[in-house]
Structures are given as C-alpha cells and as structure tokens.
Short mmCIF file of C-alpha atoms and ligand atoms in Angstrom, two decimals:
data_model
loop_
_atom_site.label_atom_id
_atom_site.label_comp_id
_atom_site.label_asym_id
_atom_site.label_seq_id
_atom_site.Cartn_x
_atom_site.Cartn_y
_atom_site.Cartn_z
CA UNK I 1 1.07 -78.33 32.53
CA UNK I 2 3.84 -79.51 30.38
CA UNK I 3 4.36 -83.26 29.05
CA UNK I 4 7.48 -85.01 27.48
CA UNK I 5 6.27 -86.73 24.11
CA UNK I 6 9.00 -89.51 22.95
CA UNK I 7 8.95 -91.63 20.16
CA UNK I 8 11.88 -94.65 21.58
CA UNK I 9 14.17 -97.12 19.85
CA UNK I 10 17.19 -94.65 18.58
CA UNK I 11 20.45 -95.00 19.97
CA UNK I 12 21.74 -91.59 21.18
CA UNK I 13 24.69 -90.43 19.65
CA UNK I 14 26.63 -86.69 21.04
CA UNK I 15 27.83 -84.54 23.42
CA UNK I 16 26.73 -83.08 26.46
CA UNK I 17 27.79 -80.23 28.83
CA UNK I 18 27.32 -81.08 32.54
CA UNK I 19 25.79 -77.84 34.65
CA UNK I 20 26.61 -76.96 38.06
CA UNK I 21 25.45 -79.15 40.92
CA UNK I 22 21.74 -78.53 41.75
CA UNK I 23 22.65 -80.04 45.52
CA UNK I 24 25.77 -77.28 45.85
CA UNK I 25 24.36 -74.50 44.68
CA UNK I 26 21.39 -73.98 46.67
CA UNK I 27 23.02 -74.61 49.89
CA UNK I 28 25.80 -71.94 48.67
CA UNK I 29 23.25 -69.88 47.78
CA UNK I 30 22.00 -70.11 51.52
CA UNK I 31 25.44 -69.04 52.65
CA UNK I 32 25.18 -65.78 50.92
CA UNK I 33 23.18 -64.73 54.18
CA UNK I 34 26.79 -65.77 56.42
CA UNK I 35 28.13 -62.25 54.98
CA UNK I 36 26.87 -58.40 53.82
CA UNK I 37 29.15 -58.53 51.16
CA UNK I 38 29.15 -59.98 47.76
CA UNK I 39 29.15 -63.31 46.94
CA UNK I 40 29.79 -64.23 43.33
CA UNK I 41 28.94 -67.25 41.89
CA UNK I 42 29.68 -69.11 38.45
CA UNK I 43 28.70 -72.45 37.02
CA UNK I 44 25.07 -71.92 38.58
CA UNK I 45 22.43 -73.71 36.94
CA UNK I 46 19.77 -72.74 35.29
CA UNK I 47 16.70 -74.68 37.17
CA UNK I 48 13.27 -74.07 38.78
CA UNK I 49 15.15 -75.25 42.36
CA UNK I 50 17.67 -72.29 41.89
CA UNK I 51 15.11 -69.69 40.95
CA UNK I 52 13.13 -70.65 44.62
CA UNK I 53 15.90 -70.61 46.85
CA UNK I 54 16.92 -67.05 45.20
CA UNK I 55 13.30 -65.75 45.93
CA UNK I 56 13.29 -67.30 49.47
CA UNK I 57 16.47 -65.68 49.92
CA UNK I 58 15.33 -62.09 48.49
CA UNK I 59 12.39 -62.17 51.02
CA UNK I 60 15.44 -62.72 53.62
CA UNK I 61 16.89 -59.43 52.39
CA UNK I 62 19.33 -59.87 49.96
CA UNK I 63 20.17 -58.04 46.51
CA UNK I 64 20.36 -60.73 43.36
CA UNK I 65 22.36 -59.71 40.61
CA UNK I 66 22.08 -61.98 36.91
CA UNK I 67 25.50 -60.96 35.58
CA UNK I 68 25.71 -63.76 32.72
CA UNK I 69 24.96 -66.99 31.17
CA UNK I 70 24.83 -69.06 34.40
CA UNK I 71 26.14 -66.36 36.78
CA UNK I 72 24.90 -64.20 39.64
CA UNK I 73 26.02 -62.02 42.56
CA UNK I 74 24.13 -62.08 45.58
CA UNK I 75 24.68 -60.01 48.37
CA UNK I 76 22.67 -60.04 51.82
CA UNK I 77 21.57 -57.35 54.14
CA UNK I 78 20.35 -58.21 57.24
CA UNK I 79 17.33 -55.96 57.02
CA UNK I 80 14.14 -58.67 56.99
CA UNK I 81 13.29 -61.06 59.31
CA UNK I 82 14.90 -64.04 59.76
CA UNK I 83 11.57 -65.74 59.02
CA UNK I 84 11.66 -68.50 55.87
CA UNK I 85 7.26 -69.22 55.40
CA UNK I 86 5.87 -72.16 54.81
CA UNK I 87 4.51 -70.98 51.44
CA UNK I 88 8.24 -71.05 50.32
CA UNK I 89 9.50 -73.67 52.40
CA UNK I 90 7.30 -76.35 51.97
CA UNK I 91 8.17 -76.46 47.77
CA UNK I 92 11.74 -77.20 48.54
CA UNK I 93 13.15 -78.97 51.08
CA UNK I 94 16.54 -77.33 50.68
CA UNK I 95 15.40 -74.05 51.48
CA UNK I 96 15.67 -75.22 55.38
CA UNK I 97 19.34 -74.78 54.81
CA UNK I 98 19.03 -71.28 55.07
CA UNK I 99 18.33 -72.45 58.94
CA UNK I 100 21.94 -72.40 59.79
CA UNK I 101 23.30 -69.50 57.61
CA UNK I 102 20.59 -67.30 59.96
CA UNK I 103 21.43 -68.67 63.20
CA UNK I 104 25.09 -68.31 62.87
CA UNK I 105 24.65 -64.62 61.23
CA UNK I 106 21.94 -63.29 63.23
CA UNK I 107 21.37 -65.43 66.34
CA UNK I 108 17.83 -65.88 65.41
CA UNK I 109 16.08 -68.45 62.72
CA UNK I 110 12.30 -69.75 61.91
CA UNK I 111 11.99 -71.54 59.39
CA UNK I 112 9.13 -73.78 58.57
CA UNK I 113 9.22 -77.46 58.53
CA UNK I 114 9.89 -78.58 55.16
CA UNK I 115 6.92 -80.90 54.39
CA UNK I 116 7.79 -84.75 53.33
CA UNK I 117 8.02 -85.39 50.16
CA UNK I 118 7.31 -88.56 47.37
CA UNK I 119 10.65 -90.08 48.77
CA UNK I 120 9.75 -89.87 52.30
CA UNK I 121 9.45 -88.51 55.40
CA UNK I 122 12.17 -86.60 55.53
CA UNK I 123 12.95 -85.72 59.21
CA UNK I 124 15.12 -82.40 60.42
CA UNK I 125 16.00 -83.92 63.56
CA UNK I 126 20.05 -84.70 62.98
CA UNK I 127 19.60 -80.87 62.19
CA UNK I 128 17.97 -79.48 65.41
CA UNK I 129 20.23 -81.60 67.61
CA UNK I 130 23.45 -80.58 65.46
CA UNK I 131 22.31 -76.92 66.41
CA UNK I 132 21.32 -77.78 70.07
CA UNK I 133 25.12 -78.96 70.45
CA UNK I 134 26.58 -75.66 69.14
CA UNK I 135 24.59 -73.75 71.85
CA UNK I 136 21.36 -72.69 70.60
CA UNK I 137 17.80 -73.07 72.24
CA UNK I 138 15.45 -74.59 69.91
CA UNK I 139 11.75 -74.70 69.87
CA UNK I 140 9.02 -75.72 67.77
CA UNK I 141 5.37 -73.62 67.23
CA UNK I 142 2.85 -73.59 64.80
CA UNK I 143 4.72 -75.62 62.17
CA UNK I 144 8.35 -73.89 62.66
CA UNK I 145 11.93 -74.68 63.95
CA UNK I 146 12.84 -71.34 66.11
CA UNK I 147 16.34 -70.91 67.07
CA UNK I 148 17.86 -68.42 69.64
CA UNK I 149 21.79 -68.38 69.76
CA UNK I 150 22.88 -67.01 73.41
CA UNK I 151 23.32 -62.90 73.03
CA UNK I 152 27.04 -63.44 72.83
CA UNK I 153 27.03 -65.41 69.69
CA UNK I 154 27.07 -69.69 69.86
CA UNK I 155 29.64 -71.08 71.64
CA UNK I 156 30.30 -73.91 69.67
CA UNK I 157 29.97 -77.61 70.59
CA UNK I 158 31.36 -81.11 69.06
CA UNK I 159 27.87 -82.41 67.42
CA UNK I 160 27.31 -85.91 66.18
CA UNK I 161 25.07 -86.27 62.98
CA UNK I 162 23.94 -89.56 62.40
CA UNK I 163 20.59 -90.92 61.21
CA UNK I 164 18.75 -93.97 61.37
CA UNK I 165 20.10 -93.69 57.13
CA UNK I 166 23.46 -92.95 58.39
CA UNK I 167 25.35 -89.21 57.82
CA UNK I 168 23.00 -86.53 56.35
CA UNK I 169 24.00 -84.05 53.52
CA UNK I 170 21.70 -81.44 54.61
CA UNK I 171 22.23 -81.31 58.35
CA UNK I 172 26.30 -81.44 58.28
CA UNK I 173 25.93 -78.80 55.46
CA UNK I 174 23.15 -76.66 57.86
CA UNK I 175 25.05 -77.37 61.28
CA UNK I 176 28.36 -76.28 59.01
CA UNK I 177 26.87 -72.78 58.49
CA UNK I 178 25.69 -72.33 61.98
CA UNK I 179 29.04 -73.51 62.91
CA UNK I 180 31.24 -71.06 61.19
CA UNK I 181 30.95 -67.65 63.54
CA UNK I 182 30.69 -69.37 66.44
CA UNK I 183 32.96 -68.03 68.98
CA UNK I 184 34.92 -71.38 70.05
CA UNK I 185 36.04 -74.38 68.36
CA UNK I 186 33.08 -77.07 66.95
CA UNK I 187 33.42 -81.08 65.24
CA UNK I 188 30.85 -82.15 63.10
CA UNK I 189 31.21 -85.89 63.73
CA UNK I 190 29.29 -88.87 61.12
CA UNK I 191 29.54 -86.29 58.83
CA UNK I 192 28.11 -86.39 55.39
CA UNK I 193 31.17 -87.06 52.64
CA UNK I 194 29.41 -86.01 49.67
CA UNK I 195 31.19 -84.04 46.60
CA UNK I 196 28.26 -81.36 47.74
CA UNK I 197 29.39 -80.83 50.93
CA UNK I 198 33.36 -80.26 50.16
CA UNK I 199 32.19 -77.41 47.83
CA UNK I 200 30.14 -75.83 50.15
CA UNK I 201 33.14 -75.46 52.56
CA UNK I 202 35.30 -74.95 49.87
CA UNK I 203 32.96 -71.26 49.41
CA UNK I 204 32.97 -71.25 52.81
CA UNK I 205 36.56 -70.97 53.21
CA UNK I 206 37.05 -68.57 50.32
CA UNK I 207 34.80 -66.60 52.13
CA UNK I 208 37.30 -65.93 55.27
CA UNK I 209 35.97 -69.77 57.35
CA UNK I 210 38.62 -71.92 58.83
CA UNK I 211 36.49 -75.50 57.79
CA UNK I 212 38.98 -78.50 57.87
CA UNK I 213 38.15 -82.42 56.98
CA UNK I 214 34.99 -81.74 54.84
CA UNK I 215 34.57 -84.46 52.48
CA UNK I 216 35.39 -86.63 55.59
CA UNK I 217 33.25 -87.79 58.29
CA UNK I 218 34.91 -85.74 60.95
CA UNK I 219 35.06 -81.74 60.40
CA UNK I 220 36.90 -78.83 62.37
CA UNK I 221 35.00 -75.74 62.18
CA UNK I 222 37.12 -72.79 64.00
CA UNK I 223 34.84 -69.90 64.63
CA UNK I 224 35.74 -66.66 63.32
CA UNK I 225 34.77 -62.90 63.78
CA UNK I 226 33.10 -62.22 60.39
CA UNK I 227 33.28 -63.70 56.76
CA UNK I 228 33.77 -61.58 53.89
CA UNK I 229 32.39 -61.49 49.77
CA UNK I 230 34.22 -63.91 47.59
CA UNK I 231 34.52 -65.85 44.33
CA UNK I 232 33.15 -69.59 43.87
CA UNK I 233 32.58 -71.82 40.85
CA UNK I 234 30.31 -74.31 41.69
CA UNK I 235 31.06 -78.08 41.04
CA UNK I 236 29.92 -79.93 38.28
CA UNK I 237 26.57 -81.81 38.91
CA UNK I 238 26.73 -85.84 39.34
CA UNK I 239 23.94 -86.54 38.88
CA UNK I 240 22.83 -85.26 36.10
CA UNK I 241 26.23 -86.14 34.65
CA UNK I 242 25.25 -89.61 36.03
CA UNK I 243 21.83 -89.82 34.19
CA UNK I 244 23.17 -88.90 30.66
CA UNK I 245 25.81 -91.58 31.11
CA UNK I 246 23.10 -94.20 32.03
CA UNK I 247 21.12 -92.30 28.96
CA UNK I 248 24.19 -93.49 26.42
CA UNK I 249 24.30 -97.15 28.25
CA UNK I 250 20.32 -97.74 27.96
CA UNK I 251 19.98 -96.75 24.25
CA UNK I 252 23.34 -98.54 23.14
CA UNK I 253 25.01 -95.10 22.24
CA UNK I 254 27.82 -93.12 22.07
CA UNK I 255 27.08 -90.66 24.42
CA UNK I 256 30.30 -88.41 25.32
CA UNK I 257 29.38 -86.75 28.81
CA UNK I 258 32.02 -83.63 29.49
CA UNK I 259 32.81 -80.88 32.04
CA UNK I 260 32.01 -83.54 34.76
CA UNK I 261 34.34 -85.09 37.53
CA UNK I 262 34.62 -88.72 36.98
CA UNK I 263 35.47 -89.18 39.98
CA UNK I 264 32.27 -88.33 42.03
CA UNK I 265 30.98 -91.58 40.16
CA UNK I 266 33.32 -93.97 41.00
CA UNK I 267 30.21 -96.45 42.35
CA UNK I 268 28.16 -95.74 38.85
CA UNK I 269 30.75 -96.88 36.89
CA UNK I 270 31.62 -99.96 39.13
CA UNK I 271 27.94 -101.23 38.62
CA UNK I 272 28.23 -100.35 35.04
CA UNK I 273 31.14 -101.98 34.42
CA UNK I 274 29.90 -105.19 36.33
CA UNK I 275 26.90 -104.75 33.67
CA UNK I 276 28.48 -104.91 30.55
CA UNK I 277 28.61 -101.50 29.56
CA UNK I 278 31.48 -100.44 27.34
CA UNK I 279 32.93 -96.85 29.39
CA UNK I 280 35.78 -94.55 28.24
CA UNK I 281 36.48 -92.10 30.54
CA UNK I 282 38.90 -88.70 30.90
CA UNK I 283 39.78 -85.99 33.75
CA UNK I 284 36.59 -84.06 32.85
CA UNK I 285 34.69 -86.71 30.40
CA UNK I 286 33.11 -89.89 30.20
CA UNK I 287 32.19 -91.46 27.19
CA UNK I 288 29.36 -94.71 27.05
CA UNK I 289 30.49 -96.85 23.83
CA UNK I 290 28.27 -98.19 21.26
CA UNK I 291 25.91 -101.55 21.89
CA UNK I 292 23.31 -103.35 19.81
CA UNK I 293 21.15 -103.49 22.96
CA UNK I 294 19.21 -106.67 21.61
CA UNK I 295 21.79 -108.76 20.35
CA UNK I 296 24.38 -107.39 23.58
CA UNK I 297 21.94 -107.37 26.65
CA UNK I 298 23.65 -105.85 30.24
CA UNK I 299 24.34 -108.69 32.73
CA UNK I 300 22.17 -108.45 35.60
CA UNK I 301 23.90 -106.36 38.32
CA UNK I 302 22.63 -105.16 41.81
CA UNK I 303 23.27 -102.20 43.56
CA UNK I 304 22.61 -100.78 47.26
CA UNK I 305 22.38 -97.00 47.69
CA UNK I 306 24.25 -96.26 50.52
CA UNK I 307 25.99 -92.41 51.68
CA UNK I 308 28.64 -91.30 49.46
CA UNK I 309 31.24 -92.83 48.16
CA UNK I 310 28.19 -95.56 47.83
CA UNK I 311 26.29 -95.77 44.97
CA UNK I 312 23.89 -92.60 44.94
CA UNK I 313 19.96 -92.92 45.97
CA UNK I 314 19.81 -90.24 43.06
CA UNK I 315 20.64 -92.53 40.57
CA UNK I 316 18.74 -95.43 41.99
CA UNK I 317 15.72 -94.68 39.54
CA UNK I 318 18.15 -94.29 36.41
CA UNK I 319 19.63 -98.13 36.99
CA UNK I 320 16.25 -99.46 37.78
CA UNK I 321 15.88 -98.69 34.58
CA UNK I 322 18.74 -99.64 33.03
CA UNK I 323 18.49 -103.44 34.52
CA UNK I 324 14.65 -103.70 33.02
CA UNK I 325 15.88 -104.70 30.03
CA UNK I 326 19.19 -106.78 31.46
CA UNK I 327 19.50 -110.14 30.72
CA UNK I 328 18.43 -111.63 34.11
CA UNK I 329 17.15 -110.40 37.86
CA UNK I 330 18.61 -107.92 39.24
CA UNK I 331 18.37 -106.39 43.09
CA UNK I 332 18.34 -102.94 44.24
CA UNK I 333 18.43 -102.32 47.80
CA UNK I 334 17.08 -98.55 48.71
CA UNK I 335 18.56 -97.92 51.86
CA UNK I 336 18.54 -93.72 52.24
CA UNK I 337 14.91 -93.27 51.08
CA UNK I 338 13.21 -96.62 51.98
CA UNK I 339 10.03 -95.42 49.58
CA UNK I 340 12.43 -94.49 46.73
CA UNK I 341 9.90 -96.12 44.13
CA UNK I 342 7.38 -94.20 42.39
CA UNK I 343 9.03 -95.16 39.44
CA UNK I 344 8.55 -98.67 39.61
CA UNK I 345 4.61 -98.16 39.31
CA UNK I 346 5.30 -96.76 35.72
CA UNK I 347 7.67 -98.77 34.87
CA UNK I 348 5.44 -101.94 34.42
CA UNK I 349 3.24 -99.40 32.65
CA UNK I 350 5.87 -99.87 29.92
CA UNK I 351 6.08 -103.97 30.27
CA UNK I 352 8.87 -104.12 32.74
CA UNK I 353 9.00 -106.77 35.30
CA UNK I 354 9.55 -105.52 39.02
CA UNK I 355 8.29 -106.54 41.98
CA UNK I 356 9.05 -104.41 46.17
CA UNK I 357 10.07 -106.70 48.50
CA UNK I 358 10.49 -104.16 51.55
CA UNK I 359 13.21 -101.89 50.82
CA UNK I 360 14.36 -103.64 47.99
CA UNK I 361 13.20 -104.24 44.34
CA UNK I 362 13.34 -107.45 42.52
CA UNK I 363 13.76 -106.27 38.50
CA UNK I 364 13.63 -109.48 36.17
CA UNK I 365 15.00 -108.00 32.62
CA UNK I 366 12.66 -108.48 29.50
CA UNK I 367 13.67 -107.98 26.25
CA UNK I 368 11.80 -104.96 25.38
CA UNK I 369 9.36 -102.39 26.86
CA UNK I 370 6.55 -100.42 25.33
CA UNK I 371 5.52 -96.81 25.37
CA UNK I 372 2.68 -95.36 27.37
CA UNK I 373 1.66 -91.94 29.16
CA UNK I 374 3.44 -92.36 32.52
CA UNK I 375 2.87 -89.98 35.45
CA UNK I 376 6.52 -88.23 37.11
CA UNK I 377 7.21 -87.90 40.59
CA UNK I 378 9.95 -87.28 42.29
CA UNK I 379 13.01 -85.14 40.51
CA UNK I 380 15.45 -88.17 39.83
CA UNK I 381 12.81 -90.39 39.19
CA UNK I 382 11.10 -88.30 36.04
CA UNK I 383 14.30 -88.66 34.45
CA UNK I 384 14.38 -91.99 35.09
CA UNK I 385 11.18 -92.09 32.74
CA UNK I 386 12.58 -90.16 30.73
CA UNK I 387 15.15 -92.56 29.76
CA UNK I 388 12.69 -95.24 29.76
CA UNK I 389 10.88 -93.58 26.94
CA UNK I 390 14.00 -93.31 24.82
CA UNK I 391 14.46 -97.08 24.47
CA UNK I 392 10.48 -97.91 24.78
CA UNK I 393 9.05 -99.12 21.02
CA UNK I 394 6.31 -96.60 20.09
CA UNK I 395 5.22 -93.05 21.50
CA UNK I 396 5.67 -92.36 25.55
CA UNK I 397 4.23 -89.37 27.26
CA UNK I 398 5.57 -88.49 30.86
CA UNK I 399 3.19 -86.27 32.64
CA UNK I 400 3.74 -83.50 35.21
CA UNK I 401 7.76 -82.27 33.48
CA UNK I 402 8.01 -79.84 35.97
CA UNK I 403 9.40 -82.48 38.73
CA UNK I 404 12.19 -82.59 35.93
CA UNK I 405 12.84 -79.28 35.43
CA UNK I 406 13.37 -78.31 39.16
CA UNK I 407 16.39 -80.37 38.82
CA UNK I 408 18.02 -81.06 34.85
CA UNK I 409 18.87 -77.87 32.76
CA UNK I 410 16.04 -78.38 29.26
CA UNK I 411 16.77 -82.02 29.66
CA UNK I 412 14.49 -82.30 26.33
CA UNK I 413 17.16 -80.06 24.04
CA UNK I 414 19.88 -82.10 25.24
CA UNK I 415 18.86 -85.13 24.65
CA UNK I 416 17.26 -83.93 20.64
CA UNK I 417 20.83 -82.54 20.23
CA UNK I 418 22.12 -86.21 20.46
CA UNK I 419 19.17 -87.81 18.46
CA UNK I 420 16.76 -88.29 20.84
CA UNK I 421 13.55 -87.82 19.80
CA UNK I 422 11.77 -85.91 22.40
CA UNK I 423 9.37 -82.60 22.38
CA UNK I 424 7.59 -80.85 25.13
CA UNK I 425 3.90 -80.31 24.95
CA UNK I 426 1.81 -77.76 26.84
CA UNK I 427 -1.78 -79.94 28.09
CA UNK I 428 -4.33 -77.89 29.05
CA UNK I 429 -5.20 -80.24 31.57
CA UNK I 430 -4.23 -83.69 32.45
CA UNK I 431 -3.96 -86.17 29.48
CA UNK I 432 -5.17 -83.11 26.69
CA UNK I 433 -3.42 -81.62 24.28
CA UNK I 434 -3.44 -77.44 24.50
CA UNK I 435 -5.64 -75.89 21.60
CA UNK I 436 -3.81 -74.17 19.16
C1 LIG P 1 20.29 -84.37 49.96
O1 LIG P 1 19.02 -84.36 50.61
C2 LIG P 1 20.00 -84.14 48.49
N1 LIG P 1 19.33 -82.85 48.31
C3 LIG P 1 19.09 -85.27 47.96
O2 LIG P 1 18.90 -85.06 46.56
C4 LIG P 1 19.82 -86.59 48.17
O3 LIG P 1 18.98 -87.65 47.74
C5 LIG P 1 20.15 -86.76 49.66
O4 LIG P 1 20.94 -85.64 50.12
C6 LIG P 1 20.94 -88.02 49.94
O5 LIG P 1 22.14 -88.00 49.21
C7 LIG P 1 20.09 -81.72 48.34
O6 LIG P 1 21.29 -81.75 48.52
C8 LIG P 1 19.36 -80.43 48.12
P1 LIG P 1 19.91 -86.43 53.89
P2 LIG P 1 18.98 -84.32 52.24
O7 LIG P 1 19.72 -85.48 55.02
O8 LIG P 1 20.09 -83.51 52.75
C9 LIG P 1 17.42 -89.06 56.93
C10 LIG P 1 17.64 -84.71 44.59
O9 LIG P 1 16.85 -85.39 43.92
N2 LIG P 1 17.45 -87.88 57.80
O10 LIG P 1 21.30 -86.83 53.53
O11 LIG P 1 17.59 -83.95 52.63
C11 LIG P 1 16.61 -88.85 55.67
O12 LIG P 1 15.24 -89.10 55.89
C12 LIG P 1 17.57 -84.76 46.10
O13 LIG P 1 18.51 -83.96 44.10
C13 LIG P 1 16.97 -87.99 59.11
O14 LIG P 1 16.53 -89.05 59.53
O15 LIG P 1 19.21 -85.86 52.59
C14 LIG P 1 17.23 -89.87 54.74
O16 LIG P 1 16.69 -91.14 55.04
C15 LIG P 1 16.54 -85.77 46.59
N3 LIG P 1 17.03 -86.89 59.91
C16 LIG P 1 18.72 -89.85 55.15
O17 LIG P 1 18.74 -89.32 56.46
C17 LIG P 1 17.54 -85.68 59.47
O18 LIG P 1 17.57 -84.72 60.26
C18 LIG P 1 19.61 -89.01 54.25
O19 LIG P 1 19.02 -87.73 54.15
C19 LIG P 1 18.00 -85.60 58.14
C20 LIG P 1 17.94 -86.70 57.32
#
C-alpha cells in the first residue's frame, strides 16, 4: 500500500503536460470491439484505469499492441465470449461500456453490474432502456445485464436518456456504440454534451460511423454495414488539467498548465475568476498567476455541479478545497453525485470548517489548515487531498494512493517538478512505514 508524504506551505512554481482524457479513452478503448481491424490510438494515458479496461478487453478477444510512449494498437477478434465478469467489472465502472460495443458487433452482451461506488449508487438504467429502444431484449440473472439484438441485427430506435441527474455520459456514449451498425436510422435524445463524448464519436466516425450532433443533446446515428481500423488522438484530459490549475490557485503559484483545451473549462475559470484568482490563458495553455495567499485571500464563491458545460462534479472536491481557506462561506451544491463528499470528512482533519446540509456543503474559509494522515477515496477526491496537503503547515500523509493513480499520470513527479514537496511511501500496512 502506497502513501503520499507532503510537507505544505510552498507555492508551486512550473510547467505541466496535460495527458489524454482518462473518461475518452476507456470508452474508445471499448469501441475497439465495433471492428476486426486495427484501431490505433495516441495521446493514451498512462493509468491503472487504462491498464483494466485493456485486460477486460483482451479476455473479450482482442490483440494489444504498446507501440510507444503513450501509444497502442488494439485490434479485436470476435473469438471469446461476449461475457465481461464481475471480477473485472466490478473495479471499474467504465468497463460496462464495453456493453454497447458487443451488442452492436455481435448481437449478444453480459456484462456484470458494475457495483456502486464511494460517489454513489450509480444506476445503469438510462443504459438498458437506451438499448431496449434500439431493439434489443434485455434481461437481468445472477448479477448481469444480458442483451440479445434480433438475428437480423438492431433495428434502431429514437431513445431518450435522461436521469433523475439529468443526461448521462456513460449511457449516450454506450447506447452510441450499440447504435452505430444498426440497420435503420436512431436519435439519442437528452444526450450527454461532454468534451468525452464528441471524441468518442469523433473515433467513431474515423472509423467508417455516420454520428451527427454529438457534443449536443440530440444525436443522429445512421447505421452502417461495418466499421473499419483507423487513427485517433485522444483529447486532452480536463480534469486533470483542471486540478493542476486549482493546484497553482491554492498554493499562490505560477503554475503554467499546457497541451490542454481551455475551452472544456469554461465553468472552472468562471468560478475562479469570481474568486480572485489571477488566470492567463492560451489556445492550448493556462497559466494561474502568483498570490501571497495570506495577505490576498480568494473571495468566497459558490458553485453547483451540473452536466457539461456546468461546472464539473470532477472538480467539485478540488474547489472544496480551494474555498477552505477563502475569505468567507462559500456553497457548493452537488447535484450529479448527491454523496460527492468523502473529502469533506478529511478535510476538517486538516482544520477546515465545513458542514453537509443535504446535497450541499456549507465551507466557512479559515486562514490556515494543518497537516495530518488523511484517508483517499474516490479518484477526484484523493487529489483533492492532495492539494490540501500542499498548502497545509507541517507534514500530511494521504493513505490508500492508488484511488489516485487509477486516474492522474505520477501525480507525485509532477507536482516535485514544480516545487512541490511530495514523495511516495510504500506502508506495509495501514499507518506503517515498509522496513527497509
Ligand atoms: C462519467 O461517469 C465519468 N466517468 C465520471 O468521472 C463523471 O463524474 C460522470 O460521467 C459525470 O460527468 C467516465 O467517463 C469513465 P453519468 P458516468 O452516467 O458515465 C445517474 C471520474 O472520477 N445515472 O453521467 O457513470 C448517475 O447516478 C469519474 O473520472 C442514472 O441515474 O456518469 C449520476 O447521478 C467519476 N442512471 C448521473 O446520472 C444511469 O443509467 C450522471 O451519471 C446512468 C447514470
């Protein structure tokens, strides 16, 4: 078991590369199974998530191919079953987006039920009724979702996607796949907007698909006979662009963020703005500007998550912390994952001042906090902590890394290269240092 050890207080002061989106890659990953041909991907990340998917996908038959720093071909042969276990499944929630990828490819999918999660619940139903409406007969037994597509392929339906949260990113991008070689005509309707799922049909599209109005909430999905092998480069990832930026705001540096698309952040920098925060930003770069963070506290400044172009749940954690030390009260309104807030436990571990109030949280800014070994959760939220122990006074340990790692490419080295001081430990167990 690995822990962060930080010693807080320095400002950070660099440059760092943004890596491929974490939330594209594994669902294009997924549609490596849509084709036998060769899919080749740059821009892929280098993360514990990406490594799962490509064994889940493996034991789904295809050939994986490491052909450089950060690239792979994968190709797919339809020789295994179309069976994704529970062993697999239940570590990674995205893996049920190979759901779609089968049932449009083969006419047959099980696939576990992805287990909750330390966010929530985290229901496939928008997913199951978005497949019901292209055709297919579902049916649930012993713990998996079992499609059957009619023999002559799925017709192809209009199917509406909406949640009790609003659009979903992981059914429109499932649905999407299934949707692709039907045999008529199908409209995704309250369709998820995200950056994530434009790059998906993006690939898609490269790869023969005639996708129209992703990134909207309508799409047009004509089916086609067969896709074919093609070139993608994955998009830069948000959020961890998003985290580094909040990273240079929290510890008053100058913290130049590049390679990233400004504009998939548009609601981050609103709120930061409306805090205080000094940003410079490019095409492909965003720079945070330097602060004396006691003598130039943030104004107080609340946020709601909401689908995008709303201000991301995944960054939710990463402001929390940012407006613990803002001079005021601050609200933030969790409305995609109600039970968004492991973090907010540790966080008054380190002296900050939050209290729930349903699905919102109440943060009144102090003027400091103080290390202490805090416990990680959930992926976003660890680096949330993470950032928390860069501007606590004293040493902070955050236990259980490996939530990080799933989802930020050696976070640690990153943030040493810009003066952060930060090494990973290996514990022998919880809360001892590893002999030797
Ligand atoms: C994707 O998860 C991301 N994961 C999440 O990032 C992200 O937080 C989330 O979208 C929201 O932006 C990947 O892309 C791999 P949803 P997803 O379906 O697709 C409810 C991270 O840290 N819902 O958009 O699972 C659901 O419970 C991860 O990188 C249903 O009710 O999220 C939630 O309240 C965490 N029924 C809301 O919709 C369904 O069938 C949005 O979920 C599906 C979802």
């Amino acid at each position: 078991m690995d822990i962060f050890v930080i010693q807080g207080g320095k400002p950070l002061e660099g440059t760092v590369r943004t890596a491929g989106a974490k939330n594209s890659v594994l669902p294009i990953l997924a549609a490596a199974l849509l084709t036998e041909e060769t899919l080749s991907l740059e821009n892929v990340p280098d993360l514990s998530d990406v490594r799962t998917m490509l064994r889940i996908l493996e034991m789904l038959g295809a050939e994986v191919e490491h052909t450089g720093p950060n690239r792979l071909d994968i190709r797919s042969r339809p020789s295994a079953q179309p069976v994704a276990p529970w062993e697999l499944v239940r570590k990674m929630r995205a893996s049920f987006e190979v759901f779609g990828p089968l049932l449009g490819r083969r006419g047959r999918a099980e696939v576990s039920y992805p287990g909750g999660c330390s966010i929530g619940v985290r229901p496939v139903d928008a997913h199951i009724r978005g497949f019901e409406a292209l055709g297919a007969k579902i049916r649930t037994q012993e713990g998996y979702v079992v499609a059957e597509a009619p023999p002559e392929g799925l017709p192809g339906g209009e199917a509406y996607l909406a949640t009790s949260s609003g659009s979903s990113v992981g059914a429109t991008r499932n649905v999407m796949m299934a949707a692709v070689l039907a045999r008529g005509r199908s409209v995704l309707t309250c369709a998820a907007c995200e950056p994530e799922v434009v790059d998906l049909a993006d690939c898609l599209n490269a790869m023969g698909a005639k996708v129209h109005g992703a990134g909207s909430p309508t799409i047009e999905i004509q089916g086609v006979e067969a896709l074919h092998g093609a070139k993608h480069s994955v998009i830069p990832d948000r959020i961890e662009a998003g985290t580094y930026v909040v990273a240079g705001a929290i510890t008053g540096g100058r913290v130049r963020v590049e390679g990233c698309r400004p504009e998939h952040l548009t609601a981050l920098l609103d709120a930061l703005y409306r805090s205080g925060v000094g940003i410079e930003r490019g095409r492909d770069w965003i720079e945070t500007q330097p602060r004396d963070i006691h003598k130039e506290r943030l104004r107080p400044t609340d946020i709601t998550t909401q689908p995008y172009p709303g201000f991301p749940t995944d960054l939710q954690a990463q402001w929390m912390v940012l407006m613990t030390l803002a001079d005021g009260v601050s609200v933030i309104t969790e409305r995609i994952f109600p039970d968004r807030y492991m973090h907010l436990a540790e966080l008054l571990r380190l002296g900050a001042r939050i209290r729930r109030q349903e699905t919102a949280a109440v943060v009144e800014g102090v003027a400091s906090l103080s290390g202490a070994s805090i416990m990680a959760s959930d992926l976003r939220a660890s680096a949330a902590l993470v950032l928390a122990g860069l501007v606590s006074k004293g040493q902070t340990q955050v236990h259980r890394v490996y939530h990080i790692d799933r989802g930020y490419e050696r976070i640690e080295e990153r943030l040493e290269n810009m003066g952060g001081s930060i090494r990973r430990e290996s514990v022998a167990v919880e809360g001892q240092s590893a002999p030797g």
